Amino acid sequence: MLAASVALLVGACDLKRAAVLDPKGPIALAERDLLFDAFCVMMIVIVPVIILTLWFAWRYRASNTSAQYAPTWANSVKIDAFVWSIPAIIVIALGVLLWRSTYKLDPYRPIENAGPAIEVQVVAQDWKWLFIYPEQGIAVVNQLAFPAGRPVSLRITSDTVMNSFYVPQLAGQIYAMAGMQTRLQLLADQPGKFVGRNSQYSGGGYSDQHFEVLSLSQGDFDAWVAKAKQAPGRLDAQTYPAQAAKSRAVPITYYSAIEPGLYDQIIAKYRHSGHTHTQNQGQGAGVPARR
């Protein structure tokens, strides 16, 4: 029954739509495996309940006069112990599984044994995504590119309402909030093209707020950076307000130069009493993550 259920579930899903079932990186793979593990653990109690429910309905049907009928039956310590102990064990098992996996998949935790990470600063806007590459000195709207096999360390914020950054085939989702910074690590095993999106409703242009994710060979990534450096646009404190203005279905746009510290300036706009609120318990925008 378990195998049939999984087969029906997978067969009913187009992997292009159910991208979480088709991971292309170690983090997404670990999250999918966690989903399957939790599903299998829960089936330990769900499958017997389904089977017993069908068996009881057949066994005690009105036409079966041989089934014992005991309307004065009160309780049974053995049955109560069985009924409550099994779910309790399941809950404990799920708790241990999820606690260990939550620590292992901490979005702030760097990806180990994968080499130096490329840093990308991500800004959620209405209704688009801005990706700033401080090392390369470029910025791109609605396109995130990086070398395959190399970790990507994302610093994420919002210059509007709450958004949720999500690339289902590479990593889990994490919220982006104004005046705060969150972090996310991702890695693609091989070159490919993926879809990222905002999974938190953010207004009228929400349905168009998706972006292209490119996992490239090192040579193709270098060519991509060179292409961006040839773009005529520059992103600084003067040009940023126009770029951040509300817009829908924005095409991929490259900026050949960025003002140093622009990302920190975006966070600092929401500073109160001289302090930038972050999700790292009061760390400033430029302070490294807790790990």
mmCIF file of C-alpha atoms in Angstrom:
data_model
loop_
_atom_site.group_PDB
_atom_site.id
_atom_site.type_symbol
_atom_site.label_atom_id
_atom_site.label_comp_id
_atom_site.label_asym_id
_atom_site.label_seq_id
_atom_site.Cartn_x
_atom_site.Cartn_y
_atom_site.Cartn_z
ATOM 1 C CA MET A 1 0.000 0.000 0.000
ATOM 2 C CA LEU A 2 2.862 2.355 0.848
ATOM 3 C CA ALA A 3 4.578 1.679 -2.470
ATOM 4 C CA ALA A 4 1.288 2.161 -4.319
ATOM 5 C CA SER A 5 0.676 5.459 -2.522
ATOM 6 C CA VAL A 6 4.119 6.785 -3.424
ATOM 7 C CA ALA A 7 3.713 5.624 -7.027
ATOM 8 C CA LEU A 8 0.363 7.368 -7.322
ATOM 9 C CA LEU A 9 1.762 10.517 -5.734
ATOM 10 C CA VAL A 10 4.757 10.692 -8.050
ATOM 11 C CA GLY A 11 2.769 9.607 -11.089
ATOM 12 C CA ALA A 12 0.196 12.322 -10.524
ATOM 13 C CA CYS A 13 2.861 15.029 -10.306
ATOM 14 C CA ASP A 14 4.620 16.649 -13.228
ATOM 15 C CA LEU A 15 8.207 17.028 -11.973
ATOM 16 C CA LYS A 16 8.378 20.441 -13.644
ATOM 17 C CA ARG A 17 5.553 21.529 -11.374
ATOM 18 C CA ALA A 18 6.533 19.463 -8.318
ATOM 19 C CA ALA A 19 10.137 20.646 -8.504
ATOM 20 C CA VAL A 20 10.771 19.746 -4.867
ATOM 21 C CA LEU A 21 10.670 16.072 -5.925
ATOM 22 C CA ASP A 22 13.387 16.651 -8.542
ATOM 23 C CA PRO A 23 16.342 18.130 -6.622
ATOM 24 C CA LYS A 24 19.476 19.261 -8.440
ATOM 25 C CA GLY A 25 21.663 20.025 -5.457
ATOM 26 C CA PRO A 26 22.664 18.454 -2.119
ATOM 27 C CA ILE A 27 20.536 20.756 0.032
ATOM 28 C CA ALA A 28 17.367 20.210 -1.991
ATOM 29 C CA LEU A 29 18.117 16.480 -2.038
ATOM 30 C CA ALA A 30 18.447 16.387 1.758
ATOM 31 C CA GLU A 31 15.161 18.281 2.119
ATOM 32 C CA ARG A 32 13.382 15.889 -0.239
ATOM 33 C CA ASP A 33 14.773 12.903 1.652
ATOM 34 C CA LEU A 34 13.558 14.462 4.904
ATOM 35 C CA LEU A 35 10.087 14.801 3.375
ATOM 36 C CA PHE A 36 10.104 11.143 2.352
ATOM 37 C CA ASP A 37 11.456 10.010 5.742
ATOM 38 C CA ALA A 38 8.749 11.918 7.611
ATOM 39 C CA PHE A 39 6.129 10.519 5.223
ATOM 40 C CA CYS A 40 7.304 6.933 5.807
ATOM 41 C CA VAL A 41 7.377 7.362 9.590
ATOM 42 C CA MET A 42 3.813 8.690 9.575
ATOM 43 C CA MET A 43 2.703 5.806 7.371
ATOM 44 C CA ILE A 44 3.652 3.420 10.207
ATOM 45 C CA VAL A 45 0.538 4.514 12.067
ATOM 46 C CA ILE A 46 -1.629 5.682 9.171
ATOM 47 C CA VAL A 47 -1.515 2.487 7.101
ATOM 48 C CA PRO A 48 -2.588 0.169 9.986
ATOM 49 C CA VAL A 49 -5.400 2.592 10.878
ATOM 50 C CA ILE A 50 -6.694 2.518 7.302
ATOM 51 C CA ILE A 51 -6.470 -1.264 7.132
ATOM 52 C CA LEU A 52 -8.159 -1.755 10.520
ATOM 53 C CA THR A 53 -10.912 0.734 9.630
ATOM 54 C CA LEU A 54 -11.755 -1.232 6.478
ATOM 55 C CA TRP A 55 -11.490 -4.537 8.358
ATOM 56 C CA PHE A 56 -13.766 -3.340 11.192
ATOM 57 C CA ALA A 57 -16.351 -2.110 8.668
ATOM 58 C CA TRP A 58 -16.327 -5.542 6.996
ATOM 59 C CA ARG A 59 -16.101 -7.570 10.196
ATOM 60 C CA TYR A 60 -18.943 -5.807 12.001
ATOM 61 C CA ARG A 61 -21.285 -5.231 9.095
ATOM 62 C CA ALA A 62 -24.965 -5.697 9.849
ATOM 63 C CA SER A 63 -25.211 -8.926 7.860
ATOM 64 C CA ASN A 64 -22.417 -10.628 9.841
ATOM 65 C CA THR A 65 -24.311 -12.211 12.708
ATOM 66 C CA SER A 66 -21.277 -14.165 13.941
ATOM 67 C CA ALA A 67 -19.345 -11.044 15.026
ATOM 68 C CA GLN A 68 -19.436 -10.539 18.778
ATOM 69 C CA TYR A 69 -21.462 -7.510 19.906
ATOM 70 C CA ALA A 70 -20.619 -6.122 23.375
ATOM 71 C CA PRO A 71 -22.475 -2.830 23.958
ATOM 72 C CA THR A 72 -21.668 -2.764 27.689
ATOM 73 C CA TRP A 73 -17.896 -2.886 27.140
ATOM 74 C CA ALA A 74 -16.208 -0.008 29.001
ATOM 75 C CA ASN A 75 -12.453 0.114 28.540
ATOM 76 C CA SER A 76 -9.287 -1.914 28.229
ATOM 77 C CA VAL A 77 -5.923 -0.937 29.684
ATOM 78 C CA LYS A 78 -4.114 -2.988 27.046
ATOM 79 C CA ILE A 79 -5.983 -1.355 24.177
ATOM 80 C CA ASP A 80 -5.517 2.128 25.648
ATOM 81 C CA ALA A 81 -1.791 1.524 26.120
ATOM 82 C CA PHE A 82 -1.460 0.303 22.542
ATOM 83 C CA VAL A 83 -3.569 3.121 21.076
ATOM 84 C CA TRP A 84 -1.618 5.865 22.874
ATOM 85 C CA SER A 85 1.900 4.434 22.927
ATOM 86 C CA ILE A 86 2.246 3.943 19.173
ATOM 87 C CA PRO A 87 1.371 7.589 18.262
ATOM 88 C CA ALA A 88 3.602 8.792 21.098
ATOM 89 C CA ILE A 89 6.529 6.822 19.687
ATOM 90 C CA ILE A 90 5.795 8.194 16.212
ATOM 91 C CA VAL A 91 5.760 11.778 17.520
ATOM 92 C CA ILE A 92 9.047 11.235 19.347
ATOM 93 C CA ALA A 93 10.636 9.704 16.238
ATOM 94 C CA LEU A 94 9.465 12.601 14.075
ATOM 95 C CA GLY A 95 10.690 15.088 16.660
ATOM 96 C CA VAL A 96 14.190 13.587 16.722
ATOM 97 C CA LEU A 97 14.290 13.332 12.922
ATOM 98 C CA LEU A 98 13.185 16.928 12.387
ATOM 99 C CA TRP A 99 15.392 18.344 15.137
ATOM 100 C CA ARG A 100 18.522 16.734 13.694
ATOM 101 C CA SER A 101 17.599 17.723 10.151
ATOM 102 C CA THR A 102 16.784 21.295 11.156
ATOM 103 C CA TYR A 103 20.270 21.685 12.605
ATOM 104 C CA LYS A 104 21.898 19.993 9.606
ATOM 105 C CA LEU A 105 19.947 22.134 7.112
ATOM 106 C CA ASP A 106 20.363 25.434 8.949
ATOM 107 C CA PRO A 107 20.224 28.029 6.109
ATOM 108 C CA TYR A 108 22.995 30.018 7.796
ATOM 109 C CA ARG A 109 25.295 26.992 7.910
ATOM 110 C CA PRO A 110 27.996 27.064 5.186
ATOM 111 C CA ILE A 111 28.176 24.103 2.846
ATOM 112 C CA GLU A 112 31.154 22.030 3.967
ATOM 113 C CA ASN A 113 33.882 20.571 1.750
ATOM 114 C CA ALA A 114 32.697 22.373 -1.375
ATOM 115 C CA GLY A 115 35.283 25.126 -1.740
ATOM 116 C CA PRO A 116 34.934 28.895 -1.378
ATOM 117 C CA ALA A 117 31.432 30.301 -1.836
ATOM 118 C CA ILE A 118 30.420 33.039 -4.212
ATOM 119 C CA GLU A 119 28.528 35.810 -2.398
ATOM 120 C CA VAL A 120 25.342 37.277 -3.824
ATOM 121 C CA GLN A 121 23.244 39.998 -2.197
ATOM 122 C CA VAL A 122 19.521 39.595 -2.883
ATOM 123 C CA VAL A 123 16.911 42.360 -2.648
ATOM 124 C CA ALA A 124 13.184 41.624 -2.986
ATOM 125 C CA GLN A 125 11.273 44.437 -4.693
ATOM 126 C CA ASP A 126 7.816 45.114 -6.163
ATOM 127 C CA TRP A 127 7.644 42.831 -8.168
ATOM 128 C CA LYS A 128 11.083 41.626 -9.071
ATOM 129 C CA TRP A 129 14.372 40.418 -7.602
ATOM 130 C CA LEU A 130 17.660 42.300 -7.631
ATOM 131 C CA PHE A 131 20.891 40.294 -7.400
ATOM 132 C CA ILE A 132 24.074 42.178 -6.500
ATOM 133 C CA TYR A 133 27.491 40.577 -7.000
ATOM 134 C CA PRO A 134 29.913 42.561 -4.808
ATOM 135 C CA GLU A 135 32.984 40.566 -5.877
ATOM 136 C CA GLN A 136 32.250 40.980 -9.585
ATOM 137 C CA GLY A 137 30.935 44.558 -9.256
ATOM 138 C CA ILE A 138 27.717 43.889 -11.206
ATOM 139 C CA ALA A 139 23.985 43.605 -10.555
ATOM 140 C CA VAL A 140 21.204 41.748 -12.383
ATOM 141 C CA VAL A 141 17.429 41.902 -12.205
ATOM 142 C CA ASN A 142 15.484 38.621 -12.306
ATOM 143 C CA GLN A 143 18.451 36.393 -13.087
ATOM 144 C CA LEU A 144 20.733 34.549 -10.663
ATOM 145 C CA ALA A 145 23.816 32.890 -12.160
ATOM 146 C CA PHE A 146 26.701 31.012 -10.553
ATOM 147 C CA PRO A 147 29.227 28.276 -11.363
ATOM 148 C CA ALA A 148 28.021 24.690 -10.999
ATOM 149 C CA GLY A 149 29.649 22.829 -8.142
ATOM 150 C CA ARG A 150 30.516 26.006 -6.266
ATOM 151 C CA PRO A 151 28.562 27.022 -3.152
ATOM 152 C CA VAL A 152 26.504 30.193 -3.272
ATOM 153 C CA SER A 153 26.063 32.243 -0.104
ATOM 154 C CA LEU A 154 23.039 34.525 -0.311
ATOM 155 C CA ARG A 155 22.427 37.566 1.877
ATOM 156 C CA ILE A 156 18.735 38.386 1.511
ATOM 157 C CA THR A 157 16.628 41.421 2.378
ATOM 158 C CA SER A 158 13.537 43.240 1.132
ATOM 159 C CA ASP A 159 12.952 46.798 0.019
ATOM 160 C CA THR A 160 9.193 46.355 0.239
ATOM 161 C CA VAL A 161 6.766 44.061 2.065
ATOM 162 C CA MET A 162 7.699 40.572 3.229
ATOM 163 C CA ASN A 163 8.724 38.191 0.450
ATOM 164 C CA SER A 164 9.931 34.587 0.485
ATOM 165 C CA PHE A 165 12.907 33.530 -1.622
ATOM 166 C CA TYR A 166 12.550 30.027 -3.036
ATOM 167 C CA VAL A 167 14.398 27.909 -5.608
ATOM 168 C CA PRO A 168 12.694 24.511 -5.139
ATOM 169 C CA GLN A 169 15.271 22.403 -6.964
ATOM 170 C CA LEU A 170 18.262 23.869 -5.099
ATOM 171 C CA ALA A 171 17.261 24.988 -1.591
ATOM 172 C CA GLY A 172 14.407 25.633 0.790
ATOM 173 C CA GLN A 173 12.545 28.907 1.112
ATOM 174 C CA ILE A 174 13.461 31.725 3.473
ATOM 175 C CA TYR A 175 11.792 35.046 4.191
ATOM 176 C CA ALA A 176 13.052 38.445 3.097
ATOM 177 C CA MET A 177 11.993 41.387 5.277
ATOM 178 C CA ALA A 178 12.703 45.110 5.129
ATOM 179 C CA GLY A 179 15.429 46.277 7.480
ATOM 180 C CA MET A 180 16.501 42.697 8.166
ATOM 181 C CA GLN A 181 18.929 40.249 6.665
ATOM 182 C CA THR A 182 18.598 36.500 6.311
ATOM 183 C CA ARG A 183 21.018 34.060 4.734
ATOM 184 C CA LEU A 184 20.694 31.002 2.534
ATOM 185 C CA GLN A 185 23.214 28.562 1.094
ATOM 186 C CA LEU A 186 22.692 26.646 -2.132
ATOM 187 C CA LEU A 187 24.676 24.477 -4.506
ATOM 188 C CA ALA A 188 23.935 22.977 -7.918
ATOM 189 C CA ASP A 189 25.565 19.649 -8.757
ATOM 190 C CA GLN A 190 25.722 20.289 -12.486
ATOM 191 C CA PRO A 191 24.932 22.972 -15.088
ATOM 192 C CA GLY A 192 21.247 23.613 -15.561
ATOM 193 C CA LYS A 193 18.448 26.143 -15.713
ATOM 194 C CA PHE A 194 15.945 26.471 -12.876
ATOM 195 C CA VAL A 195 13.093 28.686 -11.744
ATOM 196 C CA GLY A 196 13.058 30.776 -8.583
ATOM 197 C CA ARG A 197 10.033 32.543 -7.177
ATOM 198 C CA ASN A 198 8.495 34.513 -4.377
ATOM 199 C CA SER A 199 6.322 32.125 -2.355
ATOM 200 C CA GLN A 200 4.832 34.858 -0.148
ATOM 201 C CA TYR A 201 1.936 36.868 -1.621
ATOM 202 C CA SER A 202 3.112 40.458 -1.982
ATOM 203 C CA GLY A 203 0.500 42.317 -4.008
ATOM 204 C CA GLY A 204 -0.802 42.747 -7.533
ATOM 205 C CA GLY A 205 2.345 41.750 -9.410
ATOM 206 C CA TYR A 206 3.008 38.651 -7.320
ATOM 207 C CA SER A 207 2.168 36.195 -10.109
ATOM 208 C CA ASP A 208 4.982 37.602 -12.268
ATOM 209 C CA GLN A 209 7.593 37.703 -9.509
ATOM 210 C CA HIS A 210 9.795 34.837 -10.586
ATOM 211 C CA PHE A 211 13.375 34.745 -11.749
ATOM 212 C CA GLU A 212 15.738 32.639 -13.825
ATOM 213 C CA VAL A 213 18.457 30.609 -12.122
ATOM 214 C CA LEU A 214 21.482 29.545 -14.178
ATOM 215 C CA SER A 215 24.035 26.986 -13.048
ATOM 216 C CA LEU A 216 26.933 27.395 -15.467
ATOM 217 C CA SER A 217 30.355 25.995 -16.130
ATOM 218 C CA GLN A 218 33.159 28.231 -14.871
ATOM 219 C CA GLY A 219 33.892 29.382 -18.411
ATOM 220 C CA ASP A 220 30.249 30.198 -19.130
ATOM 221 C CA PHE A 221 29.973 32.044 -15.821
ATOM 222 C CA ASP A 222 33.011 34.156 -16.654
ATOM 223 C CA ALA A 223 31.415 34.946 -20.021
ATOM 224 C CA TRP A 224 28.160 35.841 -18.273
ATOM 225 C CA VAL A 225 29.995 38.261 -15.964
ATOM 226 C CA ALA A 226 31.784 39.793 -18.960
ATOM 227 C CA LYS A 227 28.416 40.265 -20.702
ATOM 228 C CA ALA A 228 26.994 42.016 -17.637
ATOM 229 C CA LYS A 229 30.035 44.324 -17.462
ATOM 230 C CA GLN A 230 29.256 45.517 -20.994
ATOM 231 C CA ALA A 231 25.763 46.728 -20.042
ATOM 232 C CA PRO A 232 25.270 50.500 -20.187
ATOM 233 C CA GLY A 233 23.404 50.822 -16.879
ATOM 234 C CA ARG A 234 24.998 51.659 -13.527
ATOM 235 C CA LEU A 235 23.308 51.113 -10.183
ATOM 236 C CA ASP A 236 23.958 53.641 -7.436
ATOM 237 C CA ALA A 237 22.074 55.787 -4.926
ATOM 238 C CA GLN A 238 20.782 58.058 -7.713
ATOM 239 C CA THR A 239 19.610 55.373 -10.163
ATOM 240 C CA TYR A 240 18.394 52.843 -7.602
ATOM 241 C CA PRO A 241 15.006 54.500 -6.771
ATOM 242 C CA ALA A 242 13.915 54.272 -10.409
ATOM 243 C CA GLN A 243 15.067 50.677 -10.624
ATOM 244 C CA ALA A 244 13.221 49.770 -7.389
ATOM 245 C CA ALA A 245 9.932 51.411 -8.438
ATOM 246 C CA LYS A 246 6.907 49.123 -8.731
ATOM 247 C CA SER A 247 6.846 47.242 -12.025
ATOM 248 C CA ARG A 248 5.529 43.960 -13.405
ATOM 249 C CA ALA A 249 6.996 41.262 -15.644
ATOM 250 C CA VAL A 250 10.357 43.012 -15.700
ATOM 251 C CA PRO A 251 12.807 41.549 -18.235
ATOM 252 C CA ILE A 252 16.296 40.480 -17.236
ATOM 253 C CA THR A 253 18.361 43.629 -16.832
ATOM 254 C CA TYR A 254 22.121 43.967 -16.299
ATOM 255 C CA TYR A 255 24.069 46.701 -14.529
ATOM 256 C CA SER A 256 27.781 46.914 -15.311
ATOM 257 C CA ALA A 257 28.701 48.747 -12.109
ATOM 258 C CA ILE A 258 27.295 49.109 -8.608
ATOM 259 C CA GLU A 259 27.916 51.569 -5.836
ATOM 260 C CA PRO A 260 29.889 49.915 -3.014
ATOM 261 C CA GLY A 261 27.730 49.330 0.038
ATOM 262 C CA LEU A 262 24.440 49.755 -1.831
ATOM 263 C CA TYR A 263 22.978 46.618 -0.247
ATOM 264 C CA ASP A 264 23.770 47.896 3.254
ATOM 265 C CA GLN A 265 22.222 51.265 2.357
ATOM 266 C CA ILE A 266 18.987 49.510 1.372
ATOM 267 C CA ILE A 267 18.798 47.828 4.775
ATOM 268 C CA ALA A 268 19.793 51.051 6.576
ATOM 269 C CA LYS A 269 16.756 52.882 5.155
ATOM 270 C CA TYR A 270 14.651 51.040 7.711
ATOM 271 C CA ARG A 271 16.973 51.761 10.624
ATOM 272 C CA HIS A 272 15.333 52.919 13.872
ATOM 273 C CA SER A 273 17.156 54.687 16.692
ATOM 274 C CA GLY A 274 20.452 54.144 14.936
ATOM 275 C CA HIS A 275 20.200 50.351 14.916
ATOM 276 C CA THR A 276 19.543 47.978 12.037
ATOM 277 C CA HIS A 277 17.201 45.165 12.992
ATOM 278 C CA THR A 278 18.301 41.802 11.657
ATOM 279 C CA GLN A 279 17.328 38.230 12.221
ATOM 280 C CA ASN A 280 20.676 37.695 13.923
ATOM 281 C CA GLN A 281 19.485 39.221 17.206
ATOM 282 C CA GLY A 282 20.560 42.762 16.510
ATOM 283 C CA GLN A 283 23.622 42.251 14.296
ATOM 284 C CA GLY A 284 24.280 45.017 11.818
ATOM 285 C CA ALA A 285 23.844 44.573 8.107
ATOM 286 C CA GLY A 286 27.561 44.185 7.517
ATOM 287 C CA VAL A 287 28.168 41.801 10.406
ATOM 288 C CA PRO A 288 28.864 38.185 9.373
ATOM 289 C CA ALA A 289 26.241 35.510 10.008
ATOM 290 C CA ARG A 290 26.157 33.676 13.296
ATOM 291 C CA ARG A 291 28.085 30.774 11.747
#
